[in-house]
mmCIF file of C-alpha atoms and ligand atoms in Angstrom:
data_model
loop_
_atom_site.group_PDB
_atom_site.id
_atom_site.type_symbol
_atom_site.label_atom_id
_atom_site.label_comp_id
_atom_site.label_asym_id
_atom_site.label_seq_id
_atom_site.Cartn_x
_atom_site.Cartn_y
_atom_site.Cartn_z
ATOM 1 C CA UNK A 1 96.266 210.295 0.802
ATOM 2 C CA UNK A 2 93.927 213.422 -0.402
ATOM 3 C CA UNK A 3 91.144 213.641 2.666
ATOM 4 C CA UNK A 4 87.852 214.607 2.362
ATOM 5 C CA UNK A 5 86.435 218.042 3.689
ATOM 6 C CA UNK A 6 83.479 217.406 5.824
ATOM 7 C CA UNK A 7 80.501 219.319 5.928
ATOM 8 C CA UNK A 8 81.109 222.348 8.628
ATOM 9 C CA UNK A 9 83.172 225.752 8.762
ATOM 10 C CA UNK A 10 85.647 226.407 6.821
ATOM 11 C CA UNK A 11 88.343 229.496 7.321
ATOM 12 C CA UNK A 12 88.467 231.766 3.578
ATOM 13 C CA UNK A 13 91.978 232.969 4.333
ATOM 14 C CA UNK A 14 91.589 236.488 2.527
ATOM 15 C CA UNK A 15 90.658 240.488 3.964
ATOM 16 C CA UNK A 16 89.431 240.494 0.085
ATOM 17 C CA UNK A 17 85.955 241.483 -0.022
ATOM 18 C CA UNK A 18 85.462 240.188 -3.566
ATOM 19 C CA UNK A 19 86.969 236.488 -3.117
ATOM 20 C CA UNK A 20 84.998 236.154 0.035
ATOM 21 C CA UNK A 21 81.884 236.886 -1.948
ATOM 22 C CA UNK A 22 83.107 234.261 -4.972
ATOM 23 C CA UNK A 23 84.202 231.833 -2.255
ATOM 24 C CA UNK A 24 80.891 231.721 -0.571
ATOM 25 C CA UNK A 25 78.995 231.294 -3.730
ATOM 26 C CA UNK A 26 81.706 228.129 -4.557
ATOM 27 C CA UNK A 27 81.527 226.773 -1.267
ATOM 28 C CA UNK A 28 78.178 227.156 0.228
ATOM 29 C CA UNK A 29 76.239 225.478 -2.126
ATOM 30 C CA UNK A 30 78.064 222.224 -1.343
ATOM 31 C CA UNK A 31 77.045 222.448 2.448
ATOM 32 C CA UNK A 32 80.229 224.609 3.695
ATOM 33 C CA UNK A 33 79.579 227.445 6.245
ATOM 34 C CA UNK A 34 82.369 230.179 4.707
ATOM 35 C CA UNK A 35 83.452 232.146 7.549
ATOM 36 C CA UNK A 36 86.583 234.892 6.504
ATOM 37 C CA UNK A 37 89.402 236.371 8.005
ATOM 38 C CA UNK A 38 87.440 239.597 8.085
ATOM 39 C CA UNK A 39 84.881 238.157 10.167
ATOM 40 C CA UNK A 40 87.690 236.651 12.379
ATOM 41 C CA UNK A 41 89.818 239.850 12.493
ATOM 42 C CA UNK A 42 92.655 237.502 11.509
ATOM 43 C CA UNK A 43 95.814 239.459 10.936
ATOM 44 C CA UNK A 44 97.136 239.158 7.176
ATOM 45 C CA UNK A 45 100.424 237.157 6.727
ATOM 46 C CA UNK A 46 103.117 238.549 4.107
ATOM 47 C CA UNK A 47 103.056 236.797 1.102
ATOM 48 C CA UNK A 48 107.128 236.017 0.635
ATOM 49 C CA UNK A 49 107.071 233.226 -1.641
ATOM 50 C CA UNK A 50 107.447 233.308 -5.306
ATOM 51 C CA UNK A 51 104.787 230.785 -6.703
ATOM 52 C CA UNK A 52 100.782 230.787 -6.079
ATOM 53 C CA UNK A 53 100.806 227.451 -4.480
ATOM 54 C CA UNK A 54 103.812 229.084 -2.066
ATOM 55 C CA UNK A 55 101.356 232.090 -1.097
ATOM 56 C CA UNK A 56 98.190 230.438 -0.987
ATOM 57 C CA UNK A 57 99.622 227.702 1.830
ATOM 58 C CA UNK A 58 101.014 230.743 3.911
ATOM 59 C CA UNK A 59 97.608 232.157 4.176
ATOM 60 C CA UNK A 60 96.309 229.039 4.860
ATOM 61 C CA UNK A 61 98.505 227.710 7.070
ATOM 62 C CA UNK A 62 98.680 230.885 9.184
ATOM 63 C CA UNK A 63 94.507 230.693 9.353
ATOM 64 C CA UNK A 64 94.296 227.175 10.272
ATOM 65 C CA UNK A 65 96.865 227.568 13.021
ATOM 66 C CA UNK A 66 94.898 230.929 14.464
ATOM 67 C CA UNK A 67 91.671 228.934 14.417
ATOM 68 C CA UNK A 68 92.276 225.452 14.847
ATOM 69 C CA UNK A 69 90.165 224.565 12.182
ATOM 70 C CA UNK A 70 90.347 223.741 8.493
ATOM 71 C CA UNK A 71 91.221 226.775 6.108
ATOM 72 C CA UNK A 72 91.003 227.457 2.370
ATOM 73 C CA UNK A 73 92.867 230.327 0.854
ATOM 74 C CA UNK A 74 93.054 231.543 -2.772
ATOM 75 C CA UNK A 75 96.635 233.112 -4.557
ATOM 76 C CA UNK A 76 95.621 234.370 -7.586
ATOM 77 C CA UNK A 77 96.828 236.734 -10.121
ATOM 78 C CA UNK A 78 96.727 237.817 -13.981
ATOM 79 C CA UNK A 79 99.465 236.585 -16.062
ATOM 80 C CA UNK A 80 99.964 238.832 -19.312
ATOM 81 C CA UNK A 81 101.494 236.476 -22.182
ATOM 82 C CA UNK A 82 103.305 239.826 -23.968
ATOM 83 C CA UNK A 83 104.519 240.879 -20.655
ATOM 84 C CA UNK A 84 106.125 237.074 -20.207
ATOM 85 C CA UNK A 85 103.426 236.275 -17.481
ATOM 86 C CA UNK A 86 103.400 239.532 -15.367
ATOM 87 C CA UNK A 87 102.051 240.538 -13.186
ATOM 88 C CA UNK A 88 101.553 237.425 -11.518
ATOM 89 C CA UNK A 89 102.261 236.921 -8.237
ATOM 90 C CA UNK A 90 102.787 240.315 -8.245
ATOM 91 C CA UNK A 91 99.195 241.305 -9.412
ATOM 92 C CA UNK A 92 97.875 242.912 -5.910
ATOM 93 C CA UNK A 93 101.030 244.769 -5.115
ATOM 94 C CA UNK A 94 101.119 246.919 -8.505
ATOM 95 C CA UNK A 95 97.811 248.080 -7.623
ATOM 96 C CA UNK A 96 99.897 250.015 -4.275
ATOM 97 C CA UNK A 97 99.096 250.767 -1.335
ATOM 98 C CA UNK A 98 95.827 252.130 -0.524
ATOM 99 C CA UNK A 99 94.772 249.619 -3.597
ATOM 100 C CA UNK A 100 93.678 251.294 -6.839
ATOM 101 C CA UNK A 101 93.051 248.987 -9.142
ATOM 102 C CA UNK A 102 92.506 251.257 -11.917
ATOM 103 C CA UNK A 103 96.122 252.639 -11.612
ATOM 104 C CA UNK A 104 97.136 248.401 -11.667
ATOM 105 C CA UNK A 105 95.278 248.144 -15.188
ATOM 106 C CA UNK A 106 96.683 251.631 -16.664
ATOM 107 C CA UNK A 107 100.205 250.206 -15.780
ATOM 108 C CA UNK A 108 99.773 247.050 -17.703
ATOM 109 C CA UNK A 109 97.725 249.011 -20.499
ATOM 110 C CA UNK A 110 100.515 251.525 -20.410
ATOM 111 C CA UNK A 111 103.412 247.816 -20.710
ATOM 112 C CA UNK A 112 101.817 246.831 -23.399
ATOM 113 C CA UNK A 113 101.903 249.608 -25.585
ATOM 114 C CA UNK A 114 105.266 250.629 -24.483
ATOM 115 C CA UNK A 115 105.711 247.678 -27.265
ATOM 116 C CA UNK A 116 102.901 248.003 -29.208
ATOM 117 C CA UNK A 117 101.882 244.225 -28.302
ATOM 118 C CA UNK A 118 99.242 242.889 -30.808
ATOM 119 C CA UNK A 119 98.905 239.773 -28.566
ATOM 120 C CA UNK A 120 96.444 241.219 -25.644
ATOM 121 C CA UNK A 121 95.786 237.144 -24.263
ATOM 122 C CA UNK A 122 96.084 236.935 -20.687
ATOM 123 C CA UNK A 123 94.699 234.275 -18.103
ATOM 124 C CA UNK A 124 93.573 234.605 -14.336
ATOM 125 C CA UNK A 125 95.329 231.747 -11.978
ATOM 126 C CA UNK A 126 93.634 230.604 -8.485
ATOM 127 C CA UNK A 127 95.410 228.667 -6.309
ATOM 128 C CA UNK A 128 93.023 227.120 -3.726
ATOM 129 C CA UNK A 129 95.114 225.465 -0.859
ATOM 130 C CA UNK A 130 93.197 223.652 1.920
ATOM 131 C CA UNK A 131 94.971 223.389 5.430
ATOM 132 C CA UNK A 132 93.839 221.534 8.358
ATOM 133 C CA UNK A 133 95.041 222.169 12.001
ATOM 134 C CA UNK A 134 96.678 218.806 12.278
ATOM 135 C CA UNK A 135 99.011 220.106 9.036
ATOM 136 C CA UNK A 136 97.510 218.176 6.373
ATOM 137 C CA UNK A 137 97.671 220.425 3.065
ATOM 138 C CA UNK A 138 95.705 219.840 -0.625
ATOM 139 C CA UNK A 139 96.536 222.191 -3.551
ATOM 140 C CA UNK A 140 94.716 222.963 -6.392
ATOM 141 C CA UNK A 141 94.787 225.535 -9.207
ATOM 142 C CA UNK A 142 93.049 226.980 -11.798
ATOM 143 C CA UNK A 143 92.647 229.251 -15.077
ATOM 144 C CA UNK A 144 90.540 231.208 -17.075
ATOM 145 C CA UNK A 145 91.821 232.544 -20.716
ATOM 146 C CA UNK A 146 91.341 236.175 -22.295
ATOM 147 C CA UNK A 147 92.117 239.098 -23.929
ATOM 148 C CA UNK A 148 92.918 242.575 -22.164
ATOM 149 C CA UNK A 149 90.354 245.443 -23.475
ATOM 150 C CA UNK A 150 91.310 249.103 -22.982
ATOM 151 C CA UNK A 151 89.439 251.046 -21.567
ATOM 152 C CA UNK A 152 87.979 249.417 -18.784
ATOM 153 C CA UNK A 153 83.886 248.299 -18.792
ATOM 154 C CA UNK A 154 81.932 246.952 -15.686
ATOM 155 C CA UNK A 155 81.620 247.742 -12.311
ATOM 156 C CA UNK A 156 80.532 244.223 -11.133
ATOM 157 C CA UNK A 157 83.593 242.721 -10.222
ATOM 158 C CA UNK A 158 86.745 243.298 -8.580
ATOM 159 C CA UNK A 159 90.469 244.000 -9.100
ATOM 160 C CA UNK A 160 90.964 243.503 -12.954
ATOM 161 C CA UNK A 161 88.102 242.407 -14.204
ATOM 162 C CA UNK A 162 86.928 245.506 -16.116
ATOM 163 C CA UNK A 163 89.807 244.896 -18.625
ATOM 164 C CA UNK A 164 88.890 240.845 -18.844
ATOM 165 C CA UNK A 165 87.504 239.439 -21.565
ATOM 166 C CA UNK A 166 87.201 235.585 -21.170
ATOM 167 C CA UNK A 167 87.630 233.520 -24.422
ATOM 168 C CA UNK A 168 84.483 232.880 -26.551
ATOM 169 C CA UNK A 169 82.987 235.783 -24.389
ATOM 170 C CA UNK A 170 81.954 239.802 -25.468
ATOM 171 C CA UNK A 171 81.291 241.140 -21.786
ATOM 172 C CA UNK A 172 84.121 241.734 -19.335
ATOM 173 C CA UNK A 173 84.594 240.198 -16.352
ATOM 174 C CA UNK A 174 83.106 243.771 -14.617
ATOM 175 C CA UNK A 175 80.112 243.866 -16.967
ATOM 176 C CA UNK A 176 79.121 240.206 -16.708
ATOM 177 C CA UNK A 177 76.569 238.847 -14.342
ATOM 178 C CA UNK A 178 78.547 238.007 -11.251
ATOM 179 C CA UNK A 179 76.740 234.178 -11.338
ATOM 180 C CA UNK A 180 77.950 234.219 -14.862
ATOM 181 C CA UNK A 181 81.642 235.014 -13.804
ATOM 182 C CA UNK A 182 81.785 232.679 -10.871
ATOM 183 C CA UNK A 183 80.894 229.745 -12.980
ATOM 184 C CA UNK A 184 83.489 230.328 -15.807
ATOM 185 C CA UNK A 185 86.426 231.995 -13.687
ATOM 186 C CA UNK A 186 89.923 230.955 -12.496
ATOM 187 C CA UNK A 187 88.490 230.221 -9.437
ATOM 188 C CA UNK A 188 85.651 228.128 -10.469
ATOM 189 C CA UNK A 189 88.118 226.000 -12.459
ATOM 190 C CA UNK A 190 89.752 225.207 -9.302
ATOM 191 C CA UNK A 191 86.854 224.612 -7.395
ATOM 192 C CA UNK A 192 86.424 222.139 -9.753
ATOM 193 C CA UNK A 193 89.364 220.107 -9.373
ATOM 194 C CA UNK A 194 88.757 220.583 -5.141
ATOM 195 C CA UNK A 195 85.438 219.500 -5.375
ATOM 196 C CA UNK A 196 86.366 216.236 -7.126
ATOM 197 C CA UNK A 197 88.860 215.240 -4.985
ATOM 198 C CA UNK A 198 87.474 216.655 -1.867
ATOM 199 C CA UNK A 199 83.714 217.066 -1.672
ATOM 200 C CA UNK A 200 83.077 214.016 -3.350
HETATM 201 P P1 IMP B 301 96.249 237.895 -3.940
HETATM 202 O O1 IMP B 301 95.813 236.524 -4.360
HETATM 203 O O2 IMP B 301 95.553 238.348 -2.699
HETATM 204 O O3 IMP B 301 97.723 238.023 -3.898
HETATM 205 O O4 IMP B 301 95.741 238.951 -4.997
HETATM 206 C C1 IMP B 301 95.435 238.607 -6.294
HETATM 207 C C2 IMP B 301 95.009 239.828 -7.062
HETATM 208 O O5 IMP B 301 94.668 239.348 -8.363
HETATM 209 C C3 IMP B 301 93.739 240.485 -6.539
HETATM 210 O O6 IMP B 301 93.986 241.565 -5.717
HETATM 211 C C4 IMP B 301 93.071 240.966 -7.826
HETATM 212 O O7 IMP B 301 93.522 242.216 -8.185
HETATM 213 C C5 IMP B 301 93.554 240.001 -8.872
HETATM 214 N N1 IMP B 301 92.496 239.028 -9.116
HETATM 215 C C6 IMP B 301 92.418 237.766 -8.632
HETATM 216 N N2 IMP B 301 91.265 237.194 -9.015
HETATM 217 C C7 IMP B 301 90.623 238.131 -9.736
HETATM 218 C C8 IMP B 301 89.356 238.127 -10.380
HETATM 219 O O8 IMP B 301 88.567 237.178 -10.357
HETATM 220 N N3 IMP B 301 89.044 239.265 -11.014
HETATM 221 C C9 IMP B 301 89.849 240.350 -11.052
HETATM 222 N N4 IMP B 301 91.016 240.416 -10.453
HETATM 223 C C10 IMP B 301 91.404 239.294 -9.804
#
Protein backbone atom coordinates (compact mmCIF):
# COMPACT_ATOMS: atom_id res chain seq x y z
CA UNK A 1 0.00 0.00 0.00
CA UNK A 2 1.70 3.53 -1.17
CA UNK A 3 2.02 5.56 2.43
CA UNK A 4 1.78 8.97 2.87
CA UNK A 5 4.84 11.30 3.71
CA UNK A 6 4.05 13.34 6.70
CA UNK A 7 4.88 16.75 7.21
CA UNK A 8 8.65 16.84 8.83
CA UNK A 9 12.38 16.23 7.56
CA UNK A 10 13.10 14.59 4.90
CA UNK A 11 16.86 13.22 3.86
CA UNK A 12 17.73 14.67 -0.18
CA UNK A 13 20.13 11.80 -0.78
CA UNK A 14 22.58 13.82 -3.16
CA UNK A 15 26.34 15.91 -2.49
CA UNK A 16 24.72 17.75 -5.74
CA UNK A 17 24.51 21.29 -5.07
CA UNK A 18 22.06 21.91 -7.91
CA UNK A 19 19.35 19.06 -7.07
CA UNK A 20 19.46 20.14 -3.49
CA UNK A 21 18.52 23.61 -4.61
CA UNK A 22 15.57 22.07 -7.15
CA UNK A 23 14.61 19.65 -4.38
CA UNK A 24 14.03 22.30 -1.84
CA UNK A 25 12.05 24.45 -4.12
CA UNK A 26 9.78 20.95 -4.93
CA UNK A 27 9.57 19.98 -1.51
CA UNK A 28 9.36 22.88 0.75
CA UNK A 29 6.51 24.45 -0.48
CA UNK A 30 4.40 21.41 0.48
CA UNK A 31 5.51 21.71 4.24
CA UNK A 32 8.82 19.41 3.98
CA UNK A 33 11.98 20.60 5.87
CA UNK A 34 14.80 19.39 3.00
CA UNK A 35 17.80 18.62 4.87
CA UNK A 36 20.89 17.01 2.35
CA UNK A 37 23.56 14.73 2.58
CA UNK A 38 25.87 17.72 2.47
CA UNK A 39 24.47 19.10 5.48
CA UNK A 40 24.69 15.57 7.07
CA UNK A 41 28.25 14.83 5.82
CA UNK A 42 26.70 11.56 4.63
CA UNK A 43 29.24 9.54 2.73
CA UNK A 44 28.17 8.93 -1.07
CA UNK A 45 27.24 5.28 -1.97
CA UNK A 46 28.48 3.85 -5.50
CA UNK A 47 25.93 3.81 -7.87
CA UNK A 48 26.33 -0.09 -9.29
CA UNK A 49 23.08 -0.67 -10.74
CA UNK A 50 22.09 -0.30 -14.27
CA UNK A 51 18.57 1.42 -14.21
CA UNK A 52 17.54 4.94 -12.48
CA UNK A 53 15.07 3.36 -10.22
CA UNK A 54 18.23 0.80 -9.23
CA UNK A 55 20.48 3.98 -8.32
CA UNK A 56 18.06 6.20 -6.92
CA UNK A 57 16.96 3.34 -4.08
CA UNK A 58 20.78 2.84 -3.26
CA UNK A 59 21.08 6.42 -2.36
CA UNK A 60 18.11 6.29 -0.62
CA UNK A 61 18.30 3.38 1.11
CA UNK A 62 21.88 4.03 2.28
CA UNK A 63 20.48 7.71 3.69
CA UNK A 64 17.55 6.40 5.42
CA UNK A 65 19.58 3.70 7.14
CA UNK A 66 22.45 6.49 8.26
CA UNK A 67 19.65 8.67 9.62
CA UNK A 68 16.86 6.72 10.66
CA UNK A 69 14.56 8.80 9.00
CA UNK A 70 12.69 9.01 5.71
CA UNK A 71 14.92 9.81 2.54
CA UNK A 72 14.26 10.97 -1.03
CA UNK A 73 16.92 10.64 -3.65
CA UNK A 74 16.90 11.61 -7.35
CA UNK A 75 18.84 9.29 -10.41
CA UNK A 76 18.68 11.25 -13.22
CA UNK A 77 20.36 11.53 -16.48
CA UNK A 78 20.06 12.75 -20.28
CA UNK A 79 19.13 10.19 -22.72
CA UNK A 80 20.25 11.19 -26.40
CA UNK A 81 17.69 9.45 -28.96
CA UNK A 82 20.67 9.41 -31.92
CA UNK A 83 23.05 8.09 -29.44
CA UNK A 84 20.28 5.11 -28.60
CA UNK A 85 19.61 6.75 -25.11
CA UNK A 86 23.20 7.61 -23.90
CA UNK A 87 24.39 8.80 -21.72
CA UNK A 88 21.98 7.76 -19.30
CA UNK A 89 22.80 6.32 -16.34
CA UNK A 90 26.00 7.13 -17.29
CA UNK A 91 25.41 10.98 -17.57
CA UNK A 92 27.56 12.13 -14.31
CA UNK A 93 30.45 9.82 -14.92
CA UNK A 94 31.32 11.18 -18.59
CA UNK A 95 31.62 14.46 -17.09
CA UNK A 96 35.07 12.67 -15.03
CA UNK A 97 36.44 13.13 -12.25
CA UNK A 98 36.92 16.46 -10.87
CA UNK A 99 33.36 17.04 -12.83
CA UNK A 100 33.48 19.27 -15.92
CA UNK A 101 30.49 19.40 -17.33
CA UNK A 102 31.46 21.27 -20.28
CA UNK A 103 33.91 18.46 -21.37
CA UNK A 104 30.41 15.95 -20.72
CA UNK A 105 28.48 18.19 -23.40
CA UNK A 106 31.56 18.51 -25.99
CA UNK A 107 31.65 14.62 -25.85
CA UNK A 108 28.07 14.17 -26.77
CA UNK A 109 28.30 17.29 -29.24
CA UNK A 110 31.44 15.70 -30.54
CA UNK A 111 28.91 11.73 -30.79
CA UNK A 112 26.68 13.30 -32.60
CA UNK A 113 28.49 14.68 -35.30
CA UNK A 114 30.79 11.81 -35.49
CA UNK A 115 27.39 10.82 -37.51
CA UNK A 116 26.19 13.85 -38.58
CA UNK A 117 22.79 13.18 -36.56
CA UNK A 118 19.98 15.53 -37.82
CA UNK A 119 17.80 14.24 -34.91
CA UNK A 120 19.28 16.47 -31.82
CA UNK A 121 15.87 15.27 -29.40
CA UNK A 122 16.92 14.25 -26.12
CA UNK A 123 14.94 14.02 -22.70
CA UNK A 124 16.10 14.46 -18.95
CA UNK A 125 14.83 11.35 -16.60
CA UNK A 126 14.41 11.80 -12.60
CA UNK A 127 13.92 9.05 -10.64
CA UNK A 128 12.62 10.15 -7.20
CA UNK A 129 12.70 7.09 -4.75
CA UNK A 130 11.38 7.62 -1.19
CA UNK A 131 12.82 5.26 1.61
CA UNK A 132 11.75 5.04 5.09
CA UNK A 133 13.85 3.51 7.98
CA UNK A 134 11.43 0.70 8.55
CA UNK A 135 12.27 -0.32 4.56
CA UNK A 136 9.23 0.81 2.97
CA UNK A 137 10.23 2.13 -0.67
CA UNK A 138 7.92 4.38 -3.39
CA UNK A 139 9.34 5.07 -6.90
CA UNK A 140 8.57 7.54 -9.19
CA UNK A 141 9.99 8.97 -12.42
CA UNK A 142 9.92 11.58 -14.66
CA UNK A 143 10.78 13.42 -18.12
CA UNK A 144 11.24 16.44 -19.83
CA UNK A 145 11.66 16.46 -23.89
CA UNK A 146 14.26 18.57 -26.06
CA UNK A 147 16.60 19.27 -28.49
CA UNK A 148 20.52 19.53 -27.89
CA UNK A 149 21.88 23.19 -29.04
CA UNK A 150 25.61 23.61 -29.71
CA UNK A 151 27.24 25.78 -28.31
CA UNK A 152 26.22 25.96 -24.92
CA UNK A 153 23.96 29.25 -23.49
CA UNK A 154 23.15 29.94 -19.73
CA UNK A 155 24.84 29.89 -16.69
CA UNK A 156 21.73 29.32 -14.46
CA UNK A 157 21.62 25.81 -14.14
CA UNK A 158 23.63 22.86 -13.66
CA UNK A 159 25.24 19.85 -15.39
CA UNK A 160 23.71 19.93 -18.99
CA UNK A 161 21.45 22.35 -19.07
CA UNK A 162 23.25 24.94 -21.23
CA UNK A 163 22.78 22.57 -24.25
CA UNK A 164 18.80 21.91 -23.24
CA UNK A 165 16.24 23.14 -25.04
CA UNK A 166 12.82 21.89 -23.69
CA UNK A 167 10.06 21.33 -26.35
CA UNK A 168 7.84 24.34 -27.27
CA UNK A 169 10.67 26.39 -25.50
CA UNK A 170 13.61 29.04 -27.15
CA UNK A 171 15.79 29.46 -23.85
CA UNK A 172 17.97 26.66 -22.53
CA UNK A 173 17.70 25.09 -19.54
CA UNK A 174 21.00 27.47 -18.33
CA UNK A 175 19.41 30.66 -19.67
CA UNK A 176 15.91 30.13 -18.29
CA UNK A 177 14.67 31.48 -15.04
CA UNK A 178 15.51 28.80 -12.54
CA UNK A 179 11.50 29.00 -11.21
CA UNK A 180 10.78 28.58 -14.84
CA UNK A 181 12.97 25.33 -15.11
CA UNK A 182 11.86 23.77 -11.88
CA UNK A 183 8.28 23.87 -12.90
CA UNK A 184 8.69 22.26 -16.41
CA UNK A 185 11.77 19.83 -15.68
CA UNK A 186 12.29 16.05 -15.34
CA UNK A 187 12.18 16.50 -11.91
CA UNK A 188 9.10 18.47 -11.56
CA UNK A 189 7.31 15.80 -13.63
CA UNK A 190 8.12 13.43 -10.98
CA UNK A 191 7.30 15.48 -8.23
CA UNK A 192 4.20 15.37 -9.72
CA UNK A 193 3.41 11.87 -9.74
CA UNK A 194 5.00 11.81 -5.75
CA UNK A 195 2.94 14.45 -4.76
CA UNK A 196 -0.26 12.70 -5.89
CA UNK A 197 0.30 9.67 -4.39
CA UNK A 198 2.14 10.87 -1.42
CA UNK A 199 1.41 14.40 -0.25
CA UNK A 200 -2.05 14.14 -0.92
P1 LIG B 1 23.20 11.34 -10.84
O1 LIG B 1 21.70 11.29 -10.78
O2 LIG B 1 23.79 11.91 -9.59
O3 LIG B 1 23.78 10.04 -11.26
O4 LIG B 1 23.65 12.39 -11.92
C1 LIG B 1 22.83 12.78 -12.96
C2 LIG B 1 23.55 13.77 -13.83
O5 LIG B 1 22.60 14.15 -14.83
C3 LIG B 1 23.92 15.08 -13.13
O6 LIG B 1 25.22 15.11 -12.69
C4 LIG B 1 23.73 16.10 -14.25
O7 LIG B 1 24.87 16.24 -15.00
C5 LIG B 1 22.68 15.50 -15.13
N1 LIG B 1 21.40 16.13 -14.83
C6 LIG B 1 20.40 15.64 -14.06
N2 LIG B 1 19.41 16.54 -13.95
C7 LIG B 1 19.82 17.61 -14.65
C8 LIG B 1 19.22 18.88 -14.88
O8 LIG B 1 18.14 19.23 -14.41
N3 LIG B 1 19.94 19.71 -15.65
C9 LIG B 1 21.15 19.40 -16.17
N4 LIG B 1 21.76 18.25 -15.96
C10 LIG B 1 21.08 17.35 -15.21
Amino acid sequence: MTRILGKGRLVAATHNKGKVKELKDLFEPAGLEVVSAIDLDLPEPEETELTFAGNALIKARAAAKATGEPALSDDSGLEVTALGGMPGVHTAIWAGEPRDFYKAMEKVESLLQDIDATDRSARFVSTLAVVWPDGHEEVFEGTVEGDLVWPPRGDKGFGYDPVFIAKGETETFGEMDPKKKHAMSHRADAFAKLKAALLS
